[in-house]
Amino acid sequence: MPKIRVGFIGAGRIADVHSQAYLDPETSDRTINPTGELYAVADSSPGRAEQRKAEWGTTKAYTDYHDLLADKTVDAVEILLPHHLHLPVATEALRAGKHVSLQKPMTNTLAEADQLIAEVKKHPKQTFRIVENFESFEQVVLAKHLIEQGEIGEPVAVRIKNVGGVSRSGWAVAADSMAWRTEMKTGGPGQIFDGGHHSAALAMFFMGPVERVHAFVHKAEDGRVAYSGSPSMISWVHAGHGGNGAPRYGSWQSTASQEMMVRSKTYSGSGTVEITGSKGIIWVNKLTGELGAGPSVTVYRDGAFKNYSDVNPDDGNSFRRAGQVFTKAVADGEMRPRLTPEYARSIMAFTLAIIRSGEEGREVTIKEMG
């Protein structure tokens, strides 16, 4: 079968890792995705589209994304734009008949998310998903599999830790790539909403829906949660109960250690996850950066530790797997990616509840977010 022809709308910094779903950055091998090819790119920055065309070997390049959407030879698009553009561009892409992969978070507000959900429902024959690459990390997929196989019994608690530091080997992020993130109208309410989407998604991936949240988060002088979202200590209650009828809790600590080196190929931060079950514990290390002593996954059960060292923790690998899930879903025509817009909205509601709790100093329920 012919490969799904994908167009990137937006070719900035994050596009570097998304492109790895279609070509190997070391060898430029374009056969790594069996169901899709990076066919076109659109970016309004002067010269960037043509530069990316040469770099990635795409067939077409556009300075106006409307021209890409009008191109009938493009089957699907990955939208890699600032958050405030997600709703209008995704809507246009759907109406142009394209399958759509949209960067997280899906929109800047829950009201916008509802508009996008309503639009997606009008196009049932088109694949639509939100990208959450952390669910595609090889060590996360392995940990989920081990849990489903009963390796630690029934999950009863999850603990997440994020550390931001200084990277000497990772990305140099251009000023214009950061500027829009720090503005409420374009980037939303800070890092808990943006980068924190990953941690919220992981908590729900391993433990299911969240019911209520309490957060201690660093505030700015105006009383709002600071852009960095660090330091913070966040706790929540998951829906349902453990096997003994007790509630299931989660926690998430975020720390900025500006003088600590964090080895990373991309952003200068790293995360770890610990899932405690009724029979054991799983530790998931080296999410984005290389923090976490030892292997990428460790399991404790029956008084013994088992290490999984043959796991590829590379950040680019997580985007590779995520992109290939999208093109396979489009090619199959029936399979639907996990992050539907409805599910992505629930992740947004979680992060926004954290922010409200931090600002108002009280427990916040997910229901009250609307």
Coordinates of C-alpha atoms in Angstrom, one line a residue:
M1 CA 0.0 0.0 0.0
P2 CA 1.2 3.6 -0.6
K3 CA 2.4 5.3 2.5
I4 CA 0.3 8.0 4.2
R5 CA 1.6 11.4 3.1
V6 CA 2.0 13.6 6.1
G7 CA 2.5 17.3 6.2
F8 CA 4.0 19.2 9.2
I9 CA 2.3 22.5 10.0
G10 CA 5.0 24.2 12.0
A11 CA 8.6 23.3 11.7
G12 CA 10.2 24.8 14.8
R13 CA 12.2 23.2 17.6
I14 CA 9.7 20.5 18.5
A15 CA 9.5 19.4 14.9
D16 CA 13.0 17.9 15.2
V17 CA 11.8 15.1 17.4
H18 CA 8.5 14.6 15.6
S19 CA 10.4 14.2 12.3
Q20 CA 12.1 11.1 13.8
A21 CA 8.9 9.2 13.2
Y22 CA 9.7 9.4 9.5
L23 CA 13.4 9.5 9.2
D24 CA 16.4 8.5 11.3
P25 CA 18.3 11.7 12.3
E26 CA 21.7 9.9 12.2
T27 CA 21.3 8.1 8.9
S28 CA 18.5 10.0 7.2
D29 CA 16.8 6.6 6.6
R30 CA 13.3 7.3 5.3
T31 CA 12.1 3.7 5.6
I32 CA 11.8 3.5 9.4
N33 CA 8.0 4.2 9.2
P34 CA 6.3 1.4 7.4
T35 CA 3.0 3.3 7.0
G36 CA 3.9 7.0 6.6
E37 CA 6.2 9.5 5.0
L38 CA 7.0 13.1 5.8
Y39 CA 5.8 14.5 2.5
A40 CA 5.3 18.3 3.0
V41 CA 6.1 21.1 5.5
A42 CA 4.6 24.5 6.1
D43 CA 6.1 27.3 8.2
S44 CA 5.7 31.0 8.0
S45 CA 9.1 31.9 9.3
P46 CA 11.3 33.3 6.4
G47 CA 13.2 30.5 4.8
R48 CA 12.4 27.8 7.4
A49 CA 10.1 25.7 5.2
E50 CA 12.6 25.4 2.4
Q51 CA 15.4 24.7 4.9
R52 CA 13.4 21.9 6.4
K53 CA 12.5 20.6 3.0
A54 CA 16.2 20.2 2.2
E55 CA 17.0 18.8 5.7
W56 CA 14.2 16.3 5.7
G57 CA 13.9 15.5 2.0
T58 CA 10.2 16.4 1.8
T59 CA 8.6 16.7 -1.6
K60 CA 6.9 20.0 -0.9
A61 CA 7.3 23.1 1.2
Y62 CA 4.9 26.0 1.9
T63 CA 5.1 29.3 3.7
D64 CA 1.3 29.4 4.1
Y65 CA -0.3 26.4 5.8
H66 CA -3.5 27.1 3.9
D67 CA -1.7 26.0 0.7
L68 CA -0.7 22.7 2.4
L69 CA -4.3 22.1 3.5
A70 CA -5.4 22.7 -0.1
D71 CA -2.9 20.2 -1.4
K72 CA -5.0 17.1 -2.2
T73 CA -1.9 14.9 -2.2
V74 CA -1.4 15.5 1.5
D75 CA -3.4 12.8 3.5
A76 CA -2.7 13.9 7.1
V77 CA -1.1 16.7 9.1
E78 CA 0.8 17.0 12.3
I79 CA 0.1 20.4 13.8
L80 CA 3.1 21.7 15.7
L81 CA 2.1 25.2 16.5
P82 CA 1.7 27.5 19.6
H83 CA -1.3 26.4 21.7
H84 CA -3.6 29.3 20.8
L85 CA -3.5 28.2 17.2
H86 CA -4.5 24.6 17.9
L87 CA -8.3 25.1 17.7
P88 CA -8.4 27.2 14.5
V89 CA -5.8 25.2 12.5
A90 CA -7.1 21.8 13.6
T91 CA -10.6 22.9 12.6
E92 CA -9.4 24.0 9.2
A93 CA -7.5 20.8 8.7
L94 CA -10.5 18.6 9.5
R95 CA -12.7 20.6 7.2
A96 CA -10.0 20.2 4.5
G97 CA -10.5 16.4 4.8
K98 CA -7.1 15.7 6.5
H99 CA -6.4 13.2 9.3
V100 CA -5.0 15.2 12.2
S101 CA -2.3 14.7 14.9
L102 CA -2.3 17.7 17.3
Q103 CA 0.4 18.6 19.8
K104 CA -0.6 18.6 23.4
P105 CA -2.2 20.4 25.2
M106 CA -5.1 20.3 22.7
T107 CA -6.2 23.9 23.4
N108 CA -5.7 26.7 25.9
T109 CA -9.1 26.4 27.6
L110 CA -11.7 23.7 28.3
A111 CA -14.2 25.8 26.4
E112 CA -12.0 25.6 23.3
A113 CA -11.5 21.9 23.9
D114 CA -15.3 21.5 23.8
Q115 CA -15.4 23.3 20.5
L116 CA -12.7 21.1 19.0
I117 CA -14.5 17.9 20.3
A118 CA -17.7 19.0 18.6
E119 CA -15.8 19.6 15.4
V120 CA -14.1 16.2 15.5
K121 CA -17.4 14.5 15.8
K122 CA -18.5 16.0 12.5
H123 CA -15.7 14.1 10.8
P124 CA -16.0 10.4 11.9
K125 CA -14.1 9.0 9.0
Q126 CA -11.0 11.0 9.8
T127 CA -8.4 10.0 12.4
F128 CA -7.8 12.6 15.1
R129 CA -5.5 12.3 18.0
I130 CA -3.6 14.4 20.5
V131 CA 0.2 13.6 20.8
E132 CA 1.4 12.6 24.3
N133 CA 4.8 11.2 23.6
F134 CA 5.4 10.2 27.3
E135 CA 2.9 7.3 26.9
S136 CA 5.2 6.0 24.1
F137 CA 8.5 5.9 26.0
E138 CA 9.7 2.4 25.8
Q139 CA 10.1 2.2 29.6
V140 CA 6.6 3.5 30.1
V141 CA 5.1 0.9 27.7
L142 CA 7.0 -1.8 29.4
A143 CA 5.9 -0.7 32.9
K144 CA 2.3 -0.6 31.8
H145 CA 2.6 -4.1 30.3
L146 CA 4.1 -5.5 33.6
I147 CA 1.3 -3.9 35.6
E148 CA -1.3 -5.4 33.3
Q149 CA 0.4 -8.8 33.7
G150 CA -0.1 -8.5 37.5
E151 CA 3.6 -8.1 38.2
I152 CA 3.0 -5.7 41.2
G153 CA -0.6 -6.7 41.9
E154 CA -3.2 -4.0 41.9
P155 CA -1.8 -0.4 41.6
V156 CA -2.6 1.6 44.8
A157 CA -0.4 4.7 44.5
V158 CA 1.8 6.7 42.0
R159 CA 4.6 9.1 42.7
I160 CA 6.1 11.4 40.0
K161 CA 9.2 13.6 40.4
N162 CA 10.4 16.2 37.8
V163 CA 13.7 18.0 38.1
G164 CA 14.8 20.9 35.9
G165 CA 18.5 21.7 35.7
V166 CA 21.1 22.7 33.3
S167 CA 21.9 20.7 30.2
R168 CA 25.3 20.9 28.5
S169 CA 24.4 18.5 25.7
G170 CA 20.7 19.2 24.9
W171 CA 18.8 21.7 22.8
A172 CA 19.5 25.4 22.4
V173 CA 16.0 26.8 22.3
A174 CA 15.6 30.0 20.3
A175 CA 14.1 33.0 22.1
D176 CA 11.2 33.2 19.7
S177 CA 10.4 29.5 20.5
M178 CA 10.1 30.4 24.2
A179 CA 8.4 33.8 24.0
W180 CA 5.0 32.5 23.1
R181 CA 5.0 29.9 25.8
T182 CA 5.4 32.6 28.5
E183 CA 2.3 34.6 27.4
M184 CA -1.1 33.5 28.7
K185 CA -2.9 34.2 25.5
T186 CA -0.6 32.0 23.4
G187 CA 0.9 29.5 25.7
G188 CA -1.6 29.1 28.5
P189 CA -1.0 29.3 32.2
G190 CA 2.6 28.0 32.5
Q191 CA 4.6 24.9 32.7
I192 CA 2.1 22.9 34.8
F193 CA -0.3 23.2 31.9
D194 CA 2.3 22.7 29.2
G195 CA 5.1 20.5 30.2
G196 CA 3.1 19.2 33.2
H197 CA 0.7 17.6 30.7
H198 CA 3.2 14.8 30.5
S199 CA 3.1 14.1 34.3
A200 CA -0.7 14.4 34.4
A201 CA -1.0 12.0 31.5
L202 CA 1.3 9.5 33.1
A203 CA -0.6 9.5 36.4
M204 CA -3.8 8.8 34.5
F205 CA -2.1 6.3 32.2
F206 CA -1.0 4.2 35.2
M207 CA -3.9 4.8 37.6
G208 CA -6.9 6.1 35.8
P209 CA -9.1 9.2 36.2
V210 CA -8.5 11.8 38.9
E211 CA -11.3 13.1 41.2
R212 CA -9.8 15.8 43.3
V213 CA -6.5 17.7 43.7
H214 CA -4.6 19.7 46.3
A215 CA -1.5 21.6 45.3
F216 CA 1.2 23.8 46.8
V217 CA 2.7 25.7 43.9
H218 CA 5.1 28.7 43.8
K219 CA 3.2 31.9 43.0
A220 CA 4.2 35.0 41.2
E221 CA 3.7 38.5 42.8
D222 CA 0.3 38.8 41.3
G223 CA -0.9 35.7 43.1
R224 CA -1.0 33.5 40.0
V225 CA 0.9 30.3 39.8
A226 CA 4.4 31.1 38.5
Y227 CA 5.2 30.3 34.9
S228 CA 7.8 27.7 35.9
G229 CA 5.4 25.8 38.2
S230 CA 8.4 25.0 40.4
P231 CA 8.8 24.3 43.2
S232 CA 5.6 22.5 43.7
M233 CA 4.1 19.6 45.6
I234 CA 0.9 18.2 44.2
S235 CA -1.4 15.4 45.5
W236 CA -4.6 13.9 44.3
V237 CA -7.1 11.2 44.6
H238 CA -7.9 8.8 41.8
A239 CA -11.3 7.5 41.1
G240 CA -12.2 4.1 42.5
H241 CA -10.5 2.2 45.3
G242 CA -7.7 -0.3 45.8
G243 CA -8.4 -4.0 46.5
N244 CA -8.7 -3.3 50.2
G245 CA -11.3 -0.6 49.6
A246 CA -8.9 2.2 50.5
P247 CA -8.6 5.3 48.2
R248 CA -5.8 5.5 45.7
Y249 CA -3.5 8.5 45.9
G250 CA -0.9 10.1 43.7
S251 CA 1.7 12.8 44.2
W252 CA 3.9 14.9 41.9
Q253 CA 6.9 17.0 43.0
S254 CA 8.5 19.5 40.6
T255 CA 11.9 21.1 41.4
A256 CA 14.1 23.6 39.7
S257 CA 17.8 22.9 40.4
Q258 CA 19.4 25.5 38.2
E259 CA 23.0 24.6 39.1
M260 CA 22.6 20.8 38.6
M261 CA 23.6 19.3 35.3
V262 CA 21.0 17.1 33.7
R263 CA 22.2 15.1 30.8
S264 CA 19.6 15.3 28.0
K265 CA 19.4 15.4 24.2
T266 CA 16.5 17.8 24.4
Y267 CA 15.1 19.9 27.2
S268 CA 17.2 20.2 30.4
G269 CA 14.9 18.2 32.7
S270 CA 14.2 14.7 33.7
G271 CA 11.5 12.7 35.4
T272 CA 10.9 9.5 37.3
V273 CA 7.7 7.6 38.1
E274 CA 7.1 5.1 40.9
I275 CA 4.0 2.9 40.9
T276 CA 3.3 1.0 44.1
G277 CA 1.0 -2.0 43.9
S278 CA -0.5 -4.5 46.4
K279 CA 2.4 -6.9 45.7
G280 CA 5.3 -4.8 44.6
I281 CA 6.7 -1.5 43.1
I282 CA 7.8 -0.4 39.6
W283 CA 10.3 2.4 39.1
V284 CA 10.4 4.1 35.7
N285 CA 13.5 6.3 35.2
K286 CA 15.1 8.6 32.6
L287 CA 12.1 10.3 31.2
T288 CA 13.5 12.9 28.7
G289 CA 16.8 13.3 30.7
E290 CA 19.0 10.7 32.2
L291 CA 18.2 11.1 35.9
G292 CA 17.5 7.9 37.8
A293 CA 20.2 5.6 39.0
G294 CA 20.5 2.2 37.3
P295 CA 18.3 0.8 34.5
S296 CA 15.2 2.4 32.9
V297 CA 12.8 0.1 34.7
T298 CA 13.2 -1.8 38.0
V299 CA 10.6 -4.0 39.6
Y300 CA 10.5 -5.0 43.3
R301 CA 8.5 -8.1 44.3
D302 CA 8.7 -10.9 46.8
G303 CA 11.8 -9.4 48.4
A304 CA 13.8 -9.3 45.1
F305 CA 14.7 -6.6 42.5
K306 CA 14.5 -7.2 38.7
N307 CA 16.2 -4.7 36.4
Y308 CA 15.3 -4.1 32.8
S309 CA 18.4 -2.7 31.1
D310 CA 17.6 -3.5 27.4
V311 CA 15.2 -0.6 27.1
N312 CA 15.7 2.4 24.9
P313 CA 14.9 5.5 27.0
D314 CA 15.7 8.0 24.2
D315 CA 13.3 10.9 23.9
G316 CA 13.4 10.7 20.1
N317 CA 12.4 7.1 20.3
S318 CA 9.2 8.0 22.1
F319 CA 8.2 10.5 19.4
R320 CA 9.1 7.8 16.8
R321 CA 6.7 5.4 18.3
A322 CA 4.0 8.0 18.8
G323 CA 4.2 9.1 15.1
Q324 CA 4.1 5.6 13.8
V325 CA 1.0 4.9 15.9
F326 CA -0.7 7.8 14.1
T327 CA 0.1 6.8 10.6
K328 CA -0.8 3.2 11.3
A329 CA -4.2 4.3 12.6
V330 CA -4.7 6.3 9.4
A331 CA -3.6 3.4 7.2
D332 CA -5.7 0.8 9.1
G333 CA -8.8 3.0 9.0
E334 CA -10.3 1.4 12.1
M335 CA -7.8 1.6 14.9
R336 CA -8.1 4.8 17.0
P337 CA -5.1 6.3 18.9
R338 CA -5.6 6.3 22.7
L339 CA -5.5 10.1 23.2
T340 CA -8.9 11.0 21.8
P341 CA -9.9 14.6 22.2
E342 CA -12.2 13.7 25.1
Y343 CA -9.4 11.9 27.0
A344 CA -7.0 14.8 26.3
R345 CA -9.6 17.2 27.7
S346 CA -9.6 15.2 30.9
I347 CA -5.8 15.6 31.2
M348 CA -6.3 19.4 30.7
A349 CA -8.9 19.5 33.4
F350 CA -6.5 17.8 35.8
T351 CA -3.7 20.3 35.1
L352 CA -6.1 23.3 35.3
A353 CA -7.4 22.0 38.6
I354 CA -3.8 21.9 39.9
I355 CA -3.3 25.5 38.9
R356 CA -6.6 26.6 40.6
S357 CA -5.8 24.7 43.7
G358 CA -2.3 26.4 43.9
E359 CA -3.8 29.8 43.4
E360 CA -6.7 29.5 45.8
G361 CA -5.1 27.3 48.4
R362 CA -7.8 24.7 48.6
E363 CA -8.8 21.3 47.4
V364 CA -10.3 21.4 43.9
T365 CA -12.5 18.7 42.3
I366 CA -12.2 17.9 38.6
K367 CA -16.0 18.2 38.3
E368 CA -15.9 21.9 39.2
M369 CA -13.6 22.6 36.3
G370 CA -16.6 22.0 34.0

